[in-house]
PDB file of C-alpha atoms in Angstrom:
ATOM      1  CA  ASN A  32    -101.582 -81.780 -53.247  1.00 51.00           C
ATOM      2  CA  ALA A  33    -105.184 -83.436 -52.709  1.00 69.00           C
ATOM      3  CA  GLY A  34    -105.369 -86.870 -51.413  1.00 91.00           C
ATOM      4  CA  VAL A  35    -107.508 -89.728 -52.446  1.00 96.00           C
ATOM      5  CA  MET A  36    -110.916 -88.191 -52.856  1.00 96.00           C
ATOM      6  CA  GLN A  37    -113.860 -90.455 -52.332  1.00 97.00           C
ATOM      7  CA  ASN A  38    -117.617 -89.541 -52.628  1.00 96.00           C
ATOM      8  CA  PRO A  39    -120.055 -89.900 -51.633  1.00 97.00           C
ATOM      9  CA  ARG A  40    -119.102 -89.894 -48.015  1.00 96.00           C
ATOM     10  CA  HIS A  41    -122.460 -91.420 -46.914  1.00 97.00           C
ATOM     11  CA  LEU A  42    -124.781 -93.435 -49.195  1.00 98.00           C
ATOM     12  CA  VAL A  43    -128.319 -94.586 -48.298  1.00 98.00           C
ATOM     13  CA  ARG A  44    -129.982 -97.158 -50.881  1.00 98.00           C
ATOM     14  CA  ARG A  45    -132.990 -99.340 -50.688  1.00 98.00           C
ATOM     15  CA  ARG A  46    -132.595-103.080 -51.213  1.00 97.00           C
ATOM     16  CA  GLY A  47    -132.619-103.604 -55.062  1.00 97.00           C
ATOM     17  CA  GLN A  48    -131.121-100.377 -55.938  1.00 98.00           C
ATOM     18  CA  GLU A  49    -127.739 -99.875 -57.138  1.00 98.00           C
ATOM     19  CA  ALA A  50    -124.593 -98.198 -55.408  1.00 98.00           C
ATOM     20  CA  ARG A  51    -121.863 -96.235 -57.292  1.00 98.00           C
ATOM     21  CA  LEU A  52    -118.789 -95.310 -55.229  1.00 98.00           C
ATOM     22  CA  ARG A  53    -116.370 -93.000 -56.823  1.00 98.00           C
ATOM     23  CA  CYS A  54    -112.675 -92.891 -56.171  1.00 97.00           C
ATOM     24  CA  SER A  55    -109.961 -90.387 -57.404  1.00 97.00           C
ATOM     25  CA  PRO A  56    -106.482 -91.411 -56.456  1.00 95.00           C
ATOM     26  CA  MET A  57    -103.583 -89.254 -55.328  1.00 93.00           C
ATOM     27  CA  LYS A  58    -101.832 -87.464 -58.177  1.00 90.00           C
ATOM     28  CA  GLY A  59     -99.096 -89.669 -59.607  1.00 86.00           C
ATOM     29  CA  HIS A  60    -100.604 -92.888 -58.320  1.00 89.00           C
ATOM     30  CA  SER A  61    -101.633 -95.478 -60.971  1.00 89.00           C
ATOM     31  CA  HIS A  62    -102.725 -98.092 -58.472  1.00 92.00           C
ATOM     32  CA  VAL A  63    -106.070 -98.561 -56.784  1.00 95.00           C
ATOM     33  CA  TYR A  64    -107.491-100.724 -54.274  1.00 95.00           C
ATOM     34  CA  TRP A  65    -110.880-101.231 -52.987  1.00 97.00           C
ATOM     35  CA  TYR A  66    -111.340-102.330 -49.151  1.00 96.00           C
ATOM     36  CA  ARG A  67    -114.700-103.122 -47.149  1.00 96.00           C
ATOM     37  CA  GLN A  68    -114.649-102.626 -43.359  1.00 94.00           C
ATOM     38  CA  LEU A  69    -117.195-103.603 -41.413  1.00 86.00           C
ATOM     39  CA  PRO A  70    -117.530-101.472 -37.622  1.00 78.00           C
ATOM     40  CA  GLU A  71    -114.294-102.026 -35.303  1.00 70.00           C
ATOM     41  CA  GLU A  72    -112.596-104.648 -37.789  1.00 75.00           C
ATOM     42  CA  GLY A  73    -110.037-104.741 -39.994  1.00 79.00           C
ATOM     43  CA  LEU A  74    -110.025-104.312 -43.854  1.00 91.00           C
ATOM     44  CA  LYS A  75    -110.930-106.897 -46.298  1.00 92.00           C
ATOM     45  CA  PHE A  76    -109.534-106.782 -49.716  1.00 92.00           C
ATOM     46  CA  MET A  77    -111.878-106.483 -52.641  1.00 95.00           C
ATOM     47  CA  VAL A  78    -109.818-105.534 -55.715  1.00 95.00           C
ATOM     48  CA  TYR A  79    -106.758-104.005 -57.215  1.00 94.00           C
ATOM     49  CA  LEU A  80    -106.757-101.953 -60.509  1.00 95.00           C
ATOM     50  CA  GLN A  81    -104.508-100.133 -62.404  1.00 93.00           C
ATOM     51  CA  LYS A  82    -105.472 -97.852 -65.390  1.00 88.00           C
ATOM     52  CA  GLU A  83    -108.138 -99.949 -67.605  1.00 88.00           C
ATOM     53  CA  ASN A  84    -107.039-103.041 -66.014  1.00 93.00           C
ATOM     54  CA  ILE A  85    -108.195-105.191 -63.133  1.00 95.00           C
ATOM     55  CA  ILE A  86    -104.756-106.726 -61.656  1.00 92.00           C
ATOM     56  CA  ASP A  87    -106.577-108.759 -58.619  1.00 92.00           C
ATOM     57  CA  GLU A  88    -110.376-109.161 -57.976  1.00 93.00           C
ATOM     58  CA  SER A  89    -109.851-112.246 -55.774  1.00 91.00           C
ATOM     59  CA  GLY A  90    -111.862-110.633 -52.918  1.00 92.00           C
ATOM     60  CA  MET A  91    -114.768-109.382 -55.197  1.00 94.00           C
ATOM     61  CA  PRO A  92    -118.254-111.245 -54.619  1.00 93.00           C
ATOM     62  CA  LYS A  93    -118.899-113.055 -58.110  1.00 90.00           C
ATOM     63  CA  GLU A  94    -122.088-111.531 -58.357  1.00 94.00           C
ATOM     64  CA  ARG A  95    -123.387-107.893 -58.251  1.00 97.00           C
ATOM     65  CA  PHE A  96    -120.182-106.344 -57.552  1.00 98.00           C
ATOM     66  CA  SER A  97    -117.853-104.698 -60.319  1.00 97.00           C
ATOM     67  CA  ALA A  98    -115.150-102.436 -60.438  1.00 97.00           C
ATOM     68  CA  GLU A  99    -113.538-100.107 -63.129  1.00 96.00           C
ATOM     69  CA  PHE A 100    -110.465 -97.846 -63.388  1.00 95.00           C
ATOM     70  CA  PRO A 101    -111.134 -96.224 -66.847  1.00 92.00           C
ATOM     71  CA  LYS A 102    -108.543 -94.175 -68.765  1.00 89.00           C
ATOM     72  CA  GLU A 103    -109.959 -90.727 -67.853  1.00 89.00           C
ATOM     73  CA  GLY A 104    -112.049 -90.089 -64.539  1.00 91.00           C
ATOM     74  CA  PRO A 105    -112.225 -91.951 -61.115  1.00 95.00           C
ATOM     75  CA  SER A 106    -112.139 -95.596 -60.173  1.00 97.00           C
ATOM     76  CA  ILE A 107    -115.786 -96.663 -59.632  1.00 98.00           C
ATOM     77  CA  LEU A 108    -117.165 -99.363 -57.565  1.00 98.00           C
ATOM     78  CA  ARG A 109    -120.164-100.719 -58.553  1.00 98.00           C
ATOM     79  CA  ILE A 110    -122.957-102.691 -56.476  1.00 98.00           C
ATOM     80  CA  GLN A 111    -125.913-103.472 -58.052  1.00 98.00           C
ATOM     81  CA  GLN A 112    -129.405-104.772 -56.416  1.00 98.00           C
ATOM     82  CA  VAL A 113    -128.147-104.041 -52.985  1.00 98.00           C
ATOM     83  CA  VAL A 114    -129.024-106.230 -50.066  1.00 96.00           C
ATOM     84  CA  ARG A 115    -128.722-105.367 -46.265  1.00 94.00           C
ATOM     85  CA  GLY A 116    -125.645-107.103 -45.997  1.00 93.00           C
ATOM     86  CA  ASP A 117    -123.651-104.825 -48.271  1.00 95.00           C
ATOM     87  CA  SER A 118    -124.143-102.063 -45.531  1.00 95.00           C
ATOM     88  CA  ALA A 119    -120.467-101.109 -44.894  1.00 96.00           C
ATOM     89  CA  ALA A 120    -117.567 -98.704 -45.104  1.00 97.00           C
ATOM     90  CA  TYR A 121    -115.951 -99.002 -48.536  1.00 98.00           C
ATOM     91  CA  PHE A 122    -112.464 -97.548 -48.526  1.00 97.00           C
ATOM     92  CA  CYS A 123    -110.653 -96.798 -51.497  1.00 97.00           C
ATOM     93  CA  ALA A 124    -106.534 -96.327 -51.477  1.00 95.00           C
ATOM     94  CA  SER A 125    -104.059 -95.515 -53.884  1.00 93.00           C
ATOM     95  CA  SER A 126    -100.356 -96.232 -54.352  1.00 89.00           C
ATOM     96  CA  PRO A 127     -97.495 -95.676 -56.586  1.00 86.00           C
ATOM     97  CA  GLY A 128     -96.471 -99.092 -56.759  1.00 78.00           C
ATOM     98  CA  GLY A 129     -93.566-101.223 -54.999  1.00 71.00           C
ATOM     99  CA  PRO A 130     -93.060-101.450 -51.365  1.00 67.00           C
ATOM    100  CA  HIS A 131     -94.815 -98.173 -50.493  1.00 73.00           C
ATOM    101  CA  GLY A 132     -97.862 -97.505 -48.235  1.00 81.00           C
ATOM    102  CA  TYR A 133    -101.282 -96.934 -49.315  1.00 88.00           C
ATOM    103  CA  THR A 134    -103.148 -93.518 -49.004  1.00 92.00           C
ATOM    104  CA  PHE A 135    -106.565 -94.179 -48.187  1.00 95.00           C
ATOM    105  CA  GLY A 136    -109.578 -91.966 -48.743  1.00 96.00           C
ATOM    106  CA  SER A 137    -112.239 -91.262 -45.961  1.00 95.00           C
ATOM    107  CA  GLY A 138    -114.542 -93.866 -47.350  1.00 96.00           C
ATOM    108  CA  THR A 139    -117.756 -94.130 -48.338  1.00 98.00           C
ATOM    109  CA  ARG A 140    -120.351 -95.355 -45.614  1.00 97.00           C
ATOM    110  CA  LEU A 141    -123.108 -97.318 -47.478  1.00 97.00           C
ATOM    111  CA  THR A 142    -126.348 -98.271 -45.600  1.00 97.00           C
ATOM    112  CA  VAL A 143    -129.005-100.291 -47.283  1.00 97.00           C
ATOM    113  CA  VAL A 144    -132.475-100.010 -45.723  1.00 96.00           C
TER     114      VAL A 144
ATOM    115  CA  THR B  76    -104.130-117.362 -48.188  1.00 66.00           C
ATOM    116  CA  GLN B  77    -101.992-114.973 -46.349  1.00 72.00           C
ATOM    117  CA  LEU B  78    -103.193-114.166 -43.046  1.00 85.00           C
ATOM    118  CA  LEU B  79    -101.916-111.747 -40.335  1.00 92.00           C
ATOM    119  CA  GLU B  80    -103.368-112.290 -36.638  1.00 94.00           C
ATOM    120  CA  GLN B  81    -103.149-109.328 -34.376  1.00 95.00           C
ATOM    121  CA  SER B  82    -103.127-109.473 -30.552  1.00 96.00           C
ATOM    122  CA  PRO B  83    -104.698-108.158 -28.557  1.00 96.00           C
ATOM    123  CA  GLN B  84    -107.954-107.443 -29.970  1.00 94.00           C
ATOM    124  CA  PHE B  85    -108.809-104.381 -27.354  1.00 96.00           C
ATOM    125  CA  LEU B  86    -106.512-102.553 -24.914  1.00 97.00           C
ATOM    126  CA  SER B  87    -107.771-100.163 -22.490  1.00 97.00           C
ATOM    127  CA  ILE B  88    -104.960 -98.487 -20.271  1.00 97.00           C
ATOM    128  CA  GLN B  89    -104.143 -95.465 -18.357  1.00 97.00           C
ATOM    129  CA  GLU B  90    -102.341 -92.504 -19.617  1.00 97.00           C
ATOM    130  CA  GLY B  91     -98.614 -92.893 -18.823  1.00 97.00           C
ATOM    131  CA  GLU B  92     -98.581 -96.642 -19.532  1.00 97.00           C
ATOM    132  CA  ASN B  93     -96.605 -98.735 -21.981  1.00 97.00           C
ATOM    133  CA  LEU B  94     -98.074-101.082 -24.390  1.00 97.00           C
ATOM    134  CA  THR B  95     -97.126-103.523 -27.089  1.00 98.00           C
ATOM    135  CA  VAL B  96     -99.237-104.793 -30.051  1.00 98.00           C
ATOM    136  CA  TYR B  97     -98.228-107.865 -32.036  1.00 97.00           C
ATOM    137  CA  CYS B  98     -98.918-108.810 -35.708  1.00 96.00           C
ATOM    138  CA  ASN B  99     -98.131-112.636 -36.650  1.00 95.00           C
ATOM    139  CA  SER B 100     -98.225-114.567 -39.709  1.00 92.00           C
ATOM    140  CA  SER B 101     -97.056-118.136 -40.896  1.00 89.00           C
ATOM    141  CA  SER B 102     -96.347-116.252 -44.310  1.00 89.00           C
ATOM    142  CA  VAL B 103     -93.216-114.290 -45.356  1.00 90.00           C
ATOM    143  CA  PHE B 104     -93.897-110.717 -46.395  1.00 89.00           C
ATOM    144  CA  SER B 105     -91.811-108.270 -48.434  1.00 87.00           C
ATOM    145  CA  SER B 106     -93.049-105.471 -46.299  1.00 88.00           C
ATOM    146  CA  LEU B 107     -95.050-104.802 -43.306  1.00 91.00           C
ATOM    147  CA  GLN B 108     -96.790-101.493 -42.562  1.00 93.00           C
ATOM    148  CA  TRP B 109     -98.897-100.043 -39.705  1.00 96.00           C
ATOM    149  CA  TYR B 110    -101.901 -97.887 -39.917  1.00 95.00           C
ATOM    150  CA  ARG B 111    -103.720 -96.067 -37.238  1.00 96.00           C
ATOM    151  CA  GLN B 112    -107.421 -95.449 -37.899  1.00 93.00           C
ATOM    152  CA  GLU B 113    -110.049 -92.893 -36.131  1.00 92.00           C
ATOM    153  CA  PRO B 114    -113.657 -93.084 -36.112  1.00 88.00           C
ATOM    154  CA  GLY B 115    -115.293 -92.367 -39.203  1.00 88.00           C
ATOM    155  CA  GLU B 116    -111.640 -91.758 -41.188  1.00 92.00           C
ATOM    156  CA  GLY B 117    -109.712 -93.914 -43.537  1.00 93.00           C
ATOM    157  CA  PRO B 118    -106.665 -95.537 -42.123  1.00 94.00           C
ATOM    158  CA  VAL B 119    -103.289 -93.615 -42.095  1.00 94.00           C
ATOM    159  CA  LEU B 120    -100.053 -94.959 -42.729  1.00 93.00           C
ATOM    160  CA  LEU B 121     -97.574 -95.003 -39.623  1.00 95.00           C
ATOM    161  CA  VAL B 122     -94.410 -96.647 -41.013  1.00 93.00           C
ATOM    162  CA  THR B 123     -93.292 -99.144 -43.485  1.00 90.00           C
ATOM    163  CA  VAL B 124     -90.658-101.801 -42.809  1.00 90.00           C
ATOM    164  CA  VAL B 125     -89.066-103.936 -45.077  1.00 89.00           C
ATOM    165  CA  THR B 126     -85.877-105.468 -43.988  1.00 90.00           C
ATOM    166  CA  GLY B 127     -85.880-108.300 -41.470  1.00 91.00           C
ATOM    167  CA  GLY B 128     -84.965-107.117 -37.928  1.00 93.00           C
ATOM    168  CA  GLU B 129     -85.540-103.704 -38.978  1.00 94.00           C
ATOM    169  CA  VAL B 130     -86.489-101.360 -36.133  1.00 96.00           C
ATOM    170  CA  LYS B 131     -88.033 -97.702 -36.970  1.00 96.00           C
ATOM    171  CA  LYS B 132     -88.959 -95.141 -34.311  1.00 96.00           C
ATOM    172  CA  LEU B 133     -91.434 -92.458 -34.580  1.00 94.00           C
ATOM    173  CA  LYS B 134     -91.771 -90.438 -31.380  1.00 95.00           C
ATOM    174  CA  ARG B 135     -92.986 -92.529 -28.786  1.00 97.00           C
ATOM    175  CA  LEU B 136     -93.759 -95.241 -31.213  1.00 97.00           C
ATOM    176  CA  THR B 137     -91.296 -98.252 -32.011  1.00 97.00           C
ATOM    177  CA  PHE B 138     -91.699-100.527 -34.848  1.00 96.00           C
ATOM    178  CA  GLN B 139     -90.109-103.898 -35.290  1.00 96.00           C
ATOM    179  CA  PHE B 140     -90.135-106.397 -38.271  1.00 94.00           C
ATOM    180  CA  GLY B 141     -89.078-110.191 -37.205  1.00 93.00           C
ATOM    181  CA  ASP B 142     -85.995-111.498 -38.714  1.00 92.00           C
ATOM    182  CA  ALA B 143     -87.860-113.683 -40.994  1.00 93.00           C
ATOM    183  CA  ARG B 144     -90.240-111.143 -41.797  1.00 91.00           C
ATOM    184  CA  LYS B 145     -93.354-112.910 -40.499  1.00 92.00           C
ATOM    185  CA  ASP B 146     -94.134-110.832 -37.676  1.00 93.00           C
ATOM    186  CA  SER B 147     -93.982-107.335 -36.221  1.00 95.00           C
ATOM    187  CA  SER B 148     -94.424-105.681 -33.257  1.00 96.00           C
ATOM    188  CA  LEU B 149     -95.471-101.857 -32.311  1.00 97.00           C
ATOM    189  CA  HIS B 150     -94.441-100.482 -28.794  1.00 98.00           C
ATOM    190  CA  ILE B 151     -96.167 -97.421 -27.450  1.00 97.00           C
ATOM    191  CA  THR B 152     -94.136 -95.620 -24.609  1.00 97.00           C
ATOM    192  CA  ALA B 153     -95.934 -93.442 -22.114  1.00 97.00           C
ATOM    193  CA  ALA B 154     -99.306 -93.619 -24.117  1.00 97.00           C
ATOM    194  CA  GLN B 155    -101.599 -90.520 -24.346  1.00 97.00           C
ATOM    195  CA  PRO B 156    -105.374 -90.252 -24.840  1.00 96.00           C
ATOM    196  CA  GLY B 157    -104.137 -88.747 -28.350  1.00 95.00           C
ATOM    197  CA  ASP B 158    -103.081 -92.444 -29.293  1.00 96.00           C
ATOM    198  CA  THR B 159    -106.489 -93.643 -28.889  1.00 96.00           C
ATOM    199  CA  GLY B 160    -107.818 -95.501 -32.122  1.00 95.00           C
ATOM    200  CA  LEU B 161    -107.808 -98.556 -34.423  1.00 94.00           C
ATOM    201  CA  TYR B 162    -104.058-100.118 -35.160  1.00 96.00           C
ATOM    202  CA  LEU B 163    -103.899-102.224 -38.072  1.00 95.00           C
ATOM    203  CA  CYS B 164    -101.019-104.083 -39.469  1.00 95.00           C
ATOM    204  CA  ALA B 165    -100.754-105.014 -43.196  1.00 93.00           C
ATOM    205  CA  GLY B 166     -98.513-107.029 -44.973  1.00 91.00           C
ATOM    206  CA  GLY B 167     -97.382-106.560 -48.353  1.00 85.00           C
ATOM    207  CA  SER B 168     -96.487-109.078 -51.230  1.00 76.00           C
ATOM    208  CA  TYR B 169     -94.530-108.711 -54.304  1.00 64.00           C
ATOM    209  CA  GLY B 170     -97.949-108.162 -56.134  1.00 63.00           C
ATOM    210  CA  ASN B 171     -98.610-104.768 -54.304  1.00 70.00           C
ATOM    211  CA  LYS B 172    -101.595-105.914 -52.380  1.00 79.00           C
ATOM    212  CA  LEU B 173    -101.771-105.626 -48.884  1.00 87.00           C
ATOM    213  CA  VAL B 174    -103.464-108.059 -46.388  1.00 89.00           C
ATOM    214  CA  PHE B 175    -104.459-106.412 -43.156  1.00 92.00           C
ATOM    215  CA  GLY B 176    -104.793-107.817 -39.840  1.00 93.00           C
ATOM    216  CA  ALA B 177    -108.292-107.365 -37.732  1.00 92.00           C
ATOM    217  CA  GLY B 178    -106.853-104.504 -35.768  1.00 93.00           C
ATOM    218  CA  THR B 179    -106.135-103.701 -32.188  1.00 95.00           C
ATOM    219  CA  ILE B 180    -108.600-101.239 -30.720  1.00 94.00           C
ATOM    220  CA  LEU B 181    -106.474 -99.027 -28.175  1.00 96.00           C
ATOM    221  CA  ARG B 182    -108.198 -96.675 -25.637  1.00 97.00           C
ATOM    222  CA  VAL B 183    -106.054 -94.470 -23.483  1.00 97.00           C
ATOM    223  CA  LYS B 184    -107.770 -93.041 -20.439  1.00 96.00           C
ATOM    224  CA  SER B 185    -106.818 -89.727 -18.940  1.00 93.00           C
TER     225      SER B 185
END
């Protein structure tokens, strides 16, 4: 029973390029969440999605960031025209909904050079 | 905006000592969860507490949810080097989204 799969694990982008981060939730989980983490800090909420719907995007920057969770395929977090300040670890988590804990992926570490 | 404050931010202790990590908020949460994260990996769920006053034990770890569901504590008895990591508390609302505290970095020296 595979857990939450994120890829790539590491991503290096030059300033101005696009970054695409992928997340496949656990089997049976229809709720997906994206969080961002700076070194030795807590996780900052970005967006909460269910299949084909964005439920809460209150943590997403207004520009350059977008997320989707299509009917088929993984959830995608897309960052356009990356800047150095976007360098961070981005974690995806999934849950079956309700008062259940999240299952996290291993994260994608984005470095903008 | 719901906020969770964790204390202490950093804890360095000797093997065999006991410790307590606190998680406090002015907001009421429907559930409170604790996670442990190791470098380079995602957080791993340790426990979920949903009832005010609830106490759960996981081997040497004891978790408590405050009566008013605004705070929680994690107590580790006889800490071991394998307990080293970042401990995160997270509060759940009825909208499924979790709000995380800034974390407590625990280092247990042998």
